[in-house]
Amino acid sequence: MPTIPWNTHPNAWKAIEDGRNLPSSETLLKLVDRGYDATWLLAGRGSMRLDVAGPASG
């Protein structure tokens, strides 16, 4: 999981990493803005980063 580059309490982030808490929509948007894939963040599928080319669709 990515390191949070903004002010988030370490215990809060650890709870998200451990699956004891869900990230807020604000946190998800900040991660997507930094290039992380929302599908990977929410479901663990696909590439972690948006800049990684995946299988061609279509």
mmCIF file with all atom_site columns, C-alpha atoms in Angstrom, residues 1-17 21-24 26-28 30-31 34:
data_model
loop_
_atom_site.group_PDB
_atom_site.id
_atom_site.type_symbol
_atom_site.label_atom_id
_atom_site.label_alt_id
_atom_site.label_comp_id
_atom_site.label_asym_id
_atom_site.label_entity_id
_atom_site.label_seq_id
_atom_site.pdbx_PDB_ins_code
_atom_site.Cartn_x
_atom_site.Cartn_y
_atom_site.Cartn_z
_atom_site.occupancy
_atom_site.B_iso_or_equiv
_atom_site.pdbx_formal_charge
_atom_site.auth_seq_id
_atom_site.auth_comp_id
_atom_site.auth_asym_id
_atom_site.auth_atom_id
_atom_site.pdbx_PDB_model_num
ATOM 1  C CA . MET A 1 1  ? 0.000   0.000  0.000  1.00 0.00 ? 1  MET A CA 1
ATOM 2  C CA . PRO A 1 2  ? 1.270   3.491  -0.735 1.00 0.00 ? 2  PRO A CA 1
ATOM 3  C CA . THR A 1 3  ? 2.719   5.779  1.874  1.00 0.00 ? 3  THR A CA 1
ATOM 4  C CA . ILE A 1 4  ? 0.357   8.658  2.641  1.00 0.00 ? 4  ILE A CA 1
ATOM 5  C CA . PRO A 1 5  ? 1.989   11.945 1.601  1.00 0.00 ? 5  PRO A CA 1
ATOM 6  C CA . TRP A 1 6  ? -0.433  14.096 3.605  1.00 0.00 ? 6  TRP A CA 1
ATOM 7  C CA . ASN A 1 7  ? -1.308  14.459 7.268  1.00 0.00 ? 7  ASN A CA 1
ATOM 8  C CA . THR A 1 8  ? -2.942  11.173 8.306  1.00 0.00 ? 8  THR A CA 1
ATOM 9  C CA . HIS A 1 9  ? -2.514  9.659  11.741 1.00 0.00 ? 9  HIS A CA 1
ATOM 10 C CA . PRO A 1 10 ? -0.346  6.519  11.505 1.00 0.00 ? 10 PRO A CA 1
ATOM 11 C CA . ASN A 1 11 ? -2.875  4.462  13.500 1.00 0.00 ? 11 ASN A CA 1
ATOM 12 C CA . ALA A 1 12 ? -5.664  5.429  11.075 1.00 0.00 ? 12 ALA A CA 1
ATOM 13 C CA . TRP A 1 13 ? -3.591  4.424  8.055  1.00 0.00 ? 13 TRP A CA 1
ATOM 14 C CA . LYS A 1 14 ? -2.533  1.159  9.751  1.00 0.00 ? 14 LYS A CA 1
ATOM 15 C CA . ALA A 1 15 ? -6.210  0.306  10.360 1.00 0.00 ? 15 ALA A CA 1
ATOM 16 C CA . ILE A 1 16 ? -6.898  0.805  6.644  1.00 0.00 ? 16 ILE A CA 1
ATOM 17 C CA . GLU A 1 17 ? -3.924  -1.361 5.669  1.00 0.00 ? 17 GLU A CA 1
ATOM 18 C CA . ASN A 1 21 ? -11.234 0.358  8.531  1.00 0.00 ? 21 ASN A CA 1
ATOM 19 C CA . LEU A 1 22 ? -12.161 1.653  5.091  1.00 0.00 ? 22 LEU A CA 1
ATOM 20 C CA . PRO A 1 23 ? -10.537 4.690  3.503  1.00 0.00 ? 23 PRO A CA 1
ATOM 21 C CA . SER A 1 24 ? -12.721 7.760  3.118  1.00 0.00 ? 24 SER A CA 1
ATOM 22 C CA . GLU A 1 26 ? -11.358 11.934 0.262  1.00 0.00 ? 26 GLU A CA 1
ATOM 23 C CA . THR A 1 27 ? -8.444  9.557  0.857  1.00 0.00 ? 27 THR A CA 1
ATOM 24 C CA . LEU A 1 28 ? -9.325  7.516  -2.232 1.00 0.00 ? 28 LEU A CA 1
ATOM 25 C CA . LYS A 1 30 ? -6.113  11.832 -3.110 1.00 0.00 ? 30 LYS A CA 1
ATOM 26 C CA . LEU A 1 31 ? -4.576  8.459  -3.973 1.00 0.00 ? 31 LEU A CA 1
ATOM 27 C CA . ARG A 1 34 ? -1.399  10.652 -7.179 1.00 0.00 ? 34 ARG A CA 1
#
